[in-house]
PDB file of C-alpha atoms in Angstrom:
ATOM      1  CA  MET A   1     175.492-188.179 110.341  1.00  0.00           C
ATOM      2  CA  PRO A   2     176.556-184.730 111.669  1.00  0.00           C
ATOM      3  CA  ILE A   3     178.608-184.395 114.804  1.00  0.00           C
ATOM      4  CA  GLN A   4     178.460-181.451 117.177  1.00  0.00           C
ATOM      5  CA  ILE A   5     181.610-180.271 118.892  1.00  0.00           C
ATOM      6  CA  SER A   6     181.532-177.484 121.446  1.00  0.00           C
ATOM      7  CA  PHE A   7     184.542-175.735 122.862  1.00  0.00           C
ATOM      8  CA  GLU A   8     185.135-172.871 125.190  1.00  0.00           C
ATOM      9  CA  LEU A   9     187.866-170.303 124.790  1.00  0.00           C
ATOM     10  CA  SER A  10     189.600-169.247 127.979  1.00  0.00           C
ATOM     11  CA  ASP A  11     190.578-165.673 128.721  1.00  0.00           C
ATOM     12  CA  SER A  12     194.133-166.451 127.603  1.00  0.00           C
ATOM     13  CA  ASP A  13     192.804-167.996 124.361  1.00  0.00           C
ATOM     14  CA  LEU A  14     190.766-164.867 123.716  1.00  0.00           C
ATOM     15  CA  GLU A  15     193.764-162.706 124.519  1.00  0.00           C
ATOM     16  CA  HIS A  16     195.685-164.591 121.822  1.00  0.00           C
ATOM     17  CA  PHE A  17     192.962-163.757 119.277  1.00  0.00           C
ATOM     18  CA  ARG A  18     192.820-160.141 120.430  1.00  0.00           C
ATOM     19  CA  THR A  19     196.600-159.899 119.975  1.00  0.00           C
ATOM     20  CA  MET A  20     196.208-161.241 116.435  1.00  0.00           C
ATOM     21  CA  MET A  21     193.436-158.714 115.831  1.00  0.00           C
ATOM     22  CA  LYS A  22     195.627-155.853 117.095  1.00  0.00           C
ATOM     23  CA  ALA A  23     198.480-156.940 114.815  1.00  0.00           C
ATOM     24  CA  ALA A  24     196.111-157.039 111.835  1.00  0.00           C
ATOM     25  CA  MET A  25     194.712-153.639 112.805  1.00  0.00           C
ATOM     26  CA  SER A  26     198.199-152.213 112.946  1.00  0.00           C
ATOM     27  CA  LYS A  27     199.025-153.512 109.456  1.00  0.00           C
ATOM     28  CA  ALA A  28     195.669-152.419 108.062  1.00  0.00           C
ATOM     29  CA  SER A  29     195.993-148.911 109.493  1.00  0.00           C
ATOM     30  CA  LYS A  30     198.322-148.218 106.585  1.00  0.00           C
ATOM     31  CA  LEU A  31     195.671-149.288 104.058  1.00  0.00           C
ATOM     32  CA  PRO A  32     193.089-146.907 102.608  1.00  0.00           C
ATOM     33  CA  PRO A  33     189.568-147.484 103.989  1.00  0.00           C
ATOM     34  CA  ALA A  34     188.279-148.518 100.548  1.00  0.00           C
ATOM     35  CA  GLU A  35     190.859-151.311 100.405  1.00  0.00           C
ATOM     36  CA  VAL A  36     189.945-152.613 103.868  1.00  0.00           C
ATOM     37  CA  LEU A  37     186.279-152.657 102.816  1.00  0.00           C
ATOM     38  CA  GLN A  38     187.068-154.324  99.506  1.00  0.00           C
ATOM     39  CA  LYS A  39     189.090-157.044 101.228  1.00  0.00           C
ATOM     40  CA  ALA A  40     186.369-157.624 103.829  1.00  0.00           C
ATOM     41  CA  ARG A  41     183.820-157.926 101.016  1.00  0.00           C
ATOM     42  CA  SER A  42     186.119-160.397  99.256  1.00  0.00           C
ATOM     43  CA  VAL A  43     186.299-162.535 102.383  1.00  0.00           C
ATOM     44  CA  CYS A  44     182.494-162.508 102.574  1.00  0.00           C
ATOM     45  CA  ALA A  45     182.245-163.494  98.901  1.00  0.00           C
ATOM     46  CA  GLU A  46     184.720-166.362  99.412  1.00  0.00           C
ATOM     47  CA  MET A  47     182.822-167.512 102.476  1.00  0.00           C
ATOM     48  CA  GLU A  48     179.517-167.455 100.576  1.00  0.00           C
ATOM     49  CA  GLN A  49     181.019-169.812  97.989  1.00  0.00           C
ATOM     50  CA  ALA A  50     182.381-172.176 100.644  1.00  0.00           C
ATOM     51  CA  ASN A  51     180.422-174.908 102.355  1.00  0.00           C
ATOM     52  CA  LEU A  52     180.371-173.184 105.728  1.00  0.00           C
ATOM     53  CA  PRO A  53     179.176-174.610 109.004  1.00  0.00           C
ATOM     54  CA  ASP A  54     176.053-172.814 110.293  1.00  0.00           C
ATOM     55  CA  PHE A  55     177.929-171.199 113.201  1.00  0.00           C
ATOM     56  CA  VAL A  56     180.158-169.417 110.683  1.00  0.00           C
ATOM     57  CA  LYS A  57     177.268-168.443 108.362  1.00  0.00           C
ATOM     58  CA  ARG A  58     175.415-166.743 111.204  1.00  0.00           C
ATOM     59  CA  ARG A  59     178.455-164.689 112.111  1.00  0.00           C
ATOM     60  CA  MET A  60     179.245-163.866 108.500  1.00  0.00           C
ATOM     61  CA  GLU A  61     175.800-162.268 108.159  1.00  0.00           C
ATOM     62  CA  SER A  62     176.738-159.844 110.951  1.00  0.00           C
ATOM     63  CA  LEU A  63     180.003-159.039 109.196  1.00  0.00           C
ATOM     64  CA  GLU A  64     178.061-158.265 106.004  1.00  0.00           C
ATOM     65  CA  THR A  65     175.681-156.063 108.020  1.00  0.00           C
ATOM     66  CA  LEU A  66     178.623-154.043 109.360  1.00  0.00           C
ATOM     67  CA  ILE A  67     179.927-153.551 105.826  1.00  0.00           C
ATOM     68  CA  SER A  68     176.450-152.474 104.685  1.00  0.00           C
ATOM     69  CA  ALA A  69     176.227-149.983 107.551  1.00  0.00           C
ATOM     70  CA  LEU A  70     179.503-148.413 106.444  1.00  0.00           C
ATOM     71  CA  GLU A  71     178.361-148.119 102.845  1.00  0.00           C
ATOM     72  CA  ASP A  72     174.772-146.978 103.486  1.00  0.00           C
ATOM     73  CA  PRO A  73     174.551-143.237 102.717  1.00  0.00           C
ATOM     74  CA  GLU A  74     171.175-142.960 104.436  1.00  0.00           C
ATOM     75  CA  TRP A  75     172.600-144.260 107.727  1.00  0.00           C
ATOM     76  CA  GLN A  76     174.931-141.240 107.865  1.00  0.00           C
ATOM     77  CA  MET A  77     177.396-142.875 110.203  1.00  0.00           C
ATOM     78  CA  PRO A  78     179.676-140.463 112.080  1.00  0.00           C
ATOM     79  CA  GLU A  79     183.366-140.661 111.143  1.00  0.00           C
ATOM     80  CA  ASP A  80     184.523-142.007 114.517  1.00  0.00           C
ATOM     81  CA  GLU A  81     182.048-144.914 114.241  1.00  0.00           C
ATOM     82  CA  LYS A  82     183.170-145.600 110.660  1.00  0.00           C
ATOM     83  CA  ASN A  83     186.786-145.714 111.769  1.00  0.00           C
ATOM     84  CA  GLU A  84     185.968-148.085 114.619  1.00  0.00           C
ATOM     85  CA  ILE A  85     184.216-150.513 112.265  1.00  0.00           C
ATOM     86  CA  LEU A  86     186.934-150.218 109.614  1.00  0.00           C
ATOM     87  CA  THR A  87     189.542-150.968 112.248  1.00  0.00           C
ATOM     88  CA  SER A  88     187.540-154.002 113.354  1.00  0.00           C
ATOM     89  CA  LEU A  89     187.357-155.255 109.762  1.00  0.00           C
ATOM     90  CA  ALA A  90     191.142-155.105 109.511  1.00  0.00           C
ATOM     91  CA  TYR A  91     191.661-158.768 110.385  1.00  0.00           C
ATOM     92  CA  PHE A  92     189.740-159.752 107.283  1.00  0.00           C
ATOM     93  CA  SER A  93     192.108-157.802 105.051  1.00  0.00           C
ATOM     94  CA  GLU A  94     194.973-159.950 106.298  1.00  0.00           C
ATOM     95  CA  PRO A  95     195.525-162.975 104.020  1.00  0.00           C
ATOM     96  CA  GLU A  96     197.233-165.156 106.640  1.00  0.00           C
ATOM     97  CA  ASP A  97     194.759-167.062 108.785  1.00  0.00           C
ATOM     98  CA  LEU A  98     195.467-169.000 111.934  1.00  0.00           C
ATOM     99  CA  VAL A  99     193.615-171.957 110.382  1.00  0.00           C
ATOM    100  CA  PRO A 100     193.822-172.281 106.566  1.00  0.00           C
ATOM    101  CA  ASP A 101     190.369-171.705 105.048  1.00  0.00           C
ATOM    102  CA  ASN A 102     190.573-174.764 102.792  1.00  0.00           C
ATOM    103  CA  ILE A 103     190.285-177.245 105.698  1.00  0.00           C
ATOM    104  CA  PRO A 104     186.680-178.567 105.490  1.00  0.00           C
ATOM    105  CA  GLY A 105     184.515-177.660 108.476  1.00  0.00           C
ATOM    106  CA  LEU A 106     187.357-176.060 110.420  1.00  0.00           C
ATOM    107  CA  GLY A 107     188.975-173.632 108.003  1.00  0.00           C
ATOM    108  CA  TYR A 108     186.792-170.736 109.018  1.00  0.00           C
ATOM    109  CA  VAL A 109     186.850-171.325 112.780  1.00  0.00           C
ATOM    110  CA  ASP A 110     189.396-168.556 113.341  1.00  0.00           C
ATOM    111  CA  ASP A 111     187.365-166.219 111.115  1.00  0.00           C
ATOM    112  CA  ALA A 112     184.215-167.045 113.105  1.00  0.00           C
ATOM    113  CA  ILE A 113     186.026-166.299 116.370  1.00  0.00           C
ATOM    114  CA  MET A 114     187.296-162.981 115.034  1.00  0.00           C
ATOM    115  CA  ILE A 115     183.849-162.086 113.693  1.00  0.00           C
ATOM    116  CA  GLU A 116     182.389-162.929 117.109  1.00  0.00           C
ATOM    117  CA  LEU A 117     184.889-160.609 118.805  1.00  0.00           C
ATOM    118  CA  VAL A 118     183.952-157.830 116.373  1.00  0.00           C
ATOM    119  CA  ILE A 119     180.237-158.503 116.918  1.00  0.00           C
ATOM    120  CA  GLN A 120     180.650-158.325 120.682  1.00  0.00           C
ATOM    121  CA  GLU A 121     182.570-155.074 120.404  1.00  0.00           C
ATOM    122  CA  LEU A 122     180.109-153.485 117.969  1.00  0.00           C
ATOM    123  CA  SER A 123     176.828-155.088 119.075  1.00  0.00           C
ATOM    124  CA  GLN A 124     175.192-151.703 119.754  1.00  0.00           C
ATOM    125  CA  ASP A 125     176.120-150.468 116.263  1.00  0.00           C
ATOM    126  CA  LEU A 126     174.739-153.644 114.686  1.00  0.00           C
ATOM    127  CA  SER A 127     171.518-153.466 116.657  1.00  0.00           C
ATOM    128  CA  ALA A 128     170.932-149.801 115.822  1.00  0.00           C
ATOM    129  CA  TYR A 129     171.607-150.328 112.116  1.00  0.00           C
ATOM    130  CA  ARG A 130     169.299-153.353 111.964  1.00  0.00           C
ATOM    131  CA  GLN A 131     166.546-151.314 113.654  1.00  0.00           C
ATOM    132  CA  PHE A 132     167.130-148.500 111.181  1.00  0.00           C
ATOM    133  CA  CYS A 133     166.864-150.911 108.227  1.00  0.00           C
ATOM    134  CA  LYS A 134     163.608-152.302 109.616  1.00  0.00           C
ATOM    135  CA  PHE A 135     162.274-148.761 110.104  1.00  0.00           C
ATOM    136  CA  ARG A 136     163.345-147.772 106.581  1.00  0.00           C
ATOM    137  CA  THR A 137     161.637-150.796 105.041  1.00  0.00           C
ATOM    138  CA  THR A 138     158.441-150.081 106.979  1.00  0.00           C
ATOM    139  CA  GLU A 139     158.466-146.392 106.021  1.00  0.00           C
ATOM    140  CA  GLU A 140     159.168-147.117 102.365  1.00  0.00           C
ATOM    141  CA  THR A 141     156.316-149.613 102.325  1.00  0.00           C
ATOM    142  CA  ARG A 142     154.019-147.162 104.082  1.00  0.00           C
ATOM    143  CA  ARG A 143     154.993-143.996 102.157  1.00  0.00           C
ATOM    144  CA  GLY A 144     156.432-145.451  98.963  1.00  0.00           C
ATOM    145  CA  SER A 145     159.990-145.791  97.728  1.00  0.00           C
ATOM    146  CA  GLU A 146     160.341-142.005  97.490  1.00  0.00           C
ATOM    147  CA  ALA A 147     160.214-141.698 101.289  1.00  0.00           C
ATOM    148  CA  ASN A 148     163.102-139.667 102.679  1.00  0.00           C
ATOM    149  CA  VAL A 149     164.343-142.108 105.302  1.00  0.00           C
ATOM    150  CA  ASN A 150     167.686-141.422 106.916  1.00  0.00           C
ATOM    151  CA  ARG A 151     169.350-141.648 110.305  1.00  0.00           C
ATOM    152  CA  ASP A 152     167.822-138.329 111.458  1.00  0.00           C
ATOM    153  CA  SER A 153     164.265-139.396 110.605  1.00  0.00           C
ATOM    154  CA  TRP A 154     164.875-142.721 112.346  1.00  0.00           C
ATOM    155  CA  LEU A 155     166.207-140.950 115.452  1.00  0.00           C
ATOM    156  CA  ASP A 156     163.182-138.622 115.440  1.00  0.00           C
ATOM    157  CA  SER A 157     160.924-141.652 115.255  1.00  0.00           C
ATOM    158  CA  LYS A 158     162.802-143.336 118.126  1.00  0.00           C
ATOM    159  CA  ARG A 159     162.513-140.192 120.282  1.00  0.00           C
ATOM    160  CA  THR A 160     158.784-140.028 119.579  1.00  0.00           C
ATOM    161  CA  GLU A 161     158.427-143.700 120.452  1.00  0.00           C
ATOM    162  CA  LEU A 162     160.336-143.268 123.727  1.00  0.00           C
ATOM    163  CA  ARG A 163     158.273-140.218 124.718  1.00  0.00           C
ATOM    164  CA  SER A 164     155.054-142.055 123.891  1.00  0.00           C
ATOM    165  CA  ASN A 165     156.132-145.020 126.030  1.00  0.00           C
ATOM    166  CA  MET A 166     157.051-142.657 128.852  1.00  0.00           C
ATOM    167  CA  ARG A 167     153.637-140.927 128.724  1.00  0.00           C
ATOM    168  CA  ARG A 168     151.858-144.286 128.574  1.00  0.00           C
ATOM    169  CA  ASN A 169     153.805-145.515 131.616  1.00  0.00           C
ATOM    170  CA  ARG A 170     152.902-142.365 133.526  1.00  0.00           C
ATOM    171  CA  SER A 171     149.210-142.592 132.671  1.00  0.00           C
ATOM    172  CA  THR A 172     148.985-146.283 133.613  1.00  0.00           C
ATOM    173  CA  GLY A 173     150.801-145.740 136.889  1.00  0.00           C
ATOM    174  CA  GLY A 174     154.049-147.190 135.578  1.00  0.00           C
ATOM    175  CA  SER A 175     155.935-144.500 137.429  1.00  0.00           C
ATOM    176  CA  ARG A 176     154.884-142.465 140.427  1.00  0.00           C
ATOM    177  CA  ARG A 177     154.855-138.734 140.106  1.00  0.00           C
ATOM    178  CA  LEU A 178     156.857-136.820 142.630  1.00  0.00           C
ATOM    179  CA  PHE A 179     154.792-133.734 141.976  1.00  0.00           C
ATOM    180  CA  SER A 180     151.131-133.575 141.170  1.00  0.00           C
ATOM    181  CA  ARG A 181     149.924-131.207 138.476  1.00  0.00           C
ATOM    182  CA  ARG A 182     148.445-129.042 141.232  1.00  0.00           C
ATOM    183  CA  ASP A 183     151.871-128.380 142.819  1.00  0.00           C
TER     184      ASP A 183
END
């Protein structure tokens, strides 16, 4: 019979985790980006082999999405965004955990908390990349696997969508015009 335990982290608890994250970031800043990525992938692989609680699995999927975004040549991520994500993945390149991973059910709690902090910090990046992946899949299905789908084509599509929504809102009275066409 499963048991559910909920806990809340106070601001001082979160500050403790942020301090740990900063220390890991400082150590990892000396590592080449490829090594940080490789170590983050290794953590994901280890976690996939472990019997993880669902709350950790859900967060791990977001961590894998961030890694995919970094490695996706079609996403064409700007360097400053890459560096921000790499820096956020630094904790996972650090072998020493707050809670040892081999403790059943609890070993990945600290990893889940750190992943959650990263997710909160990079939620806009995650959301945009997920939308891009959905767009890419739709376009490849519609136009075939040879479709040239990249960040620029996605942004063009998003602009078109926003303009279309804006025109539709205007025509249905969604926004009042300050000036009539006769002005």
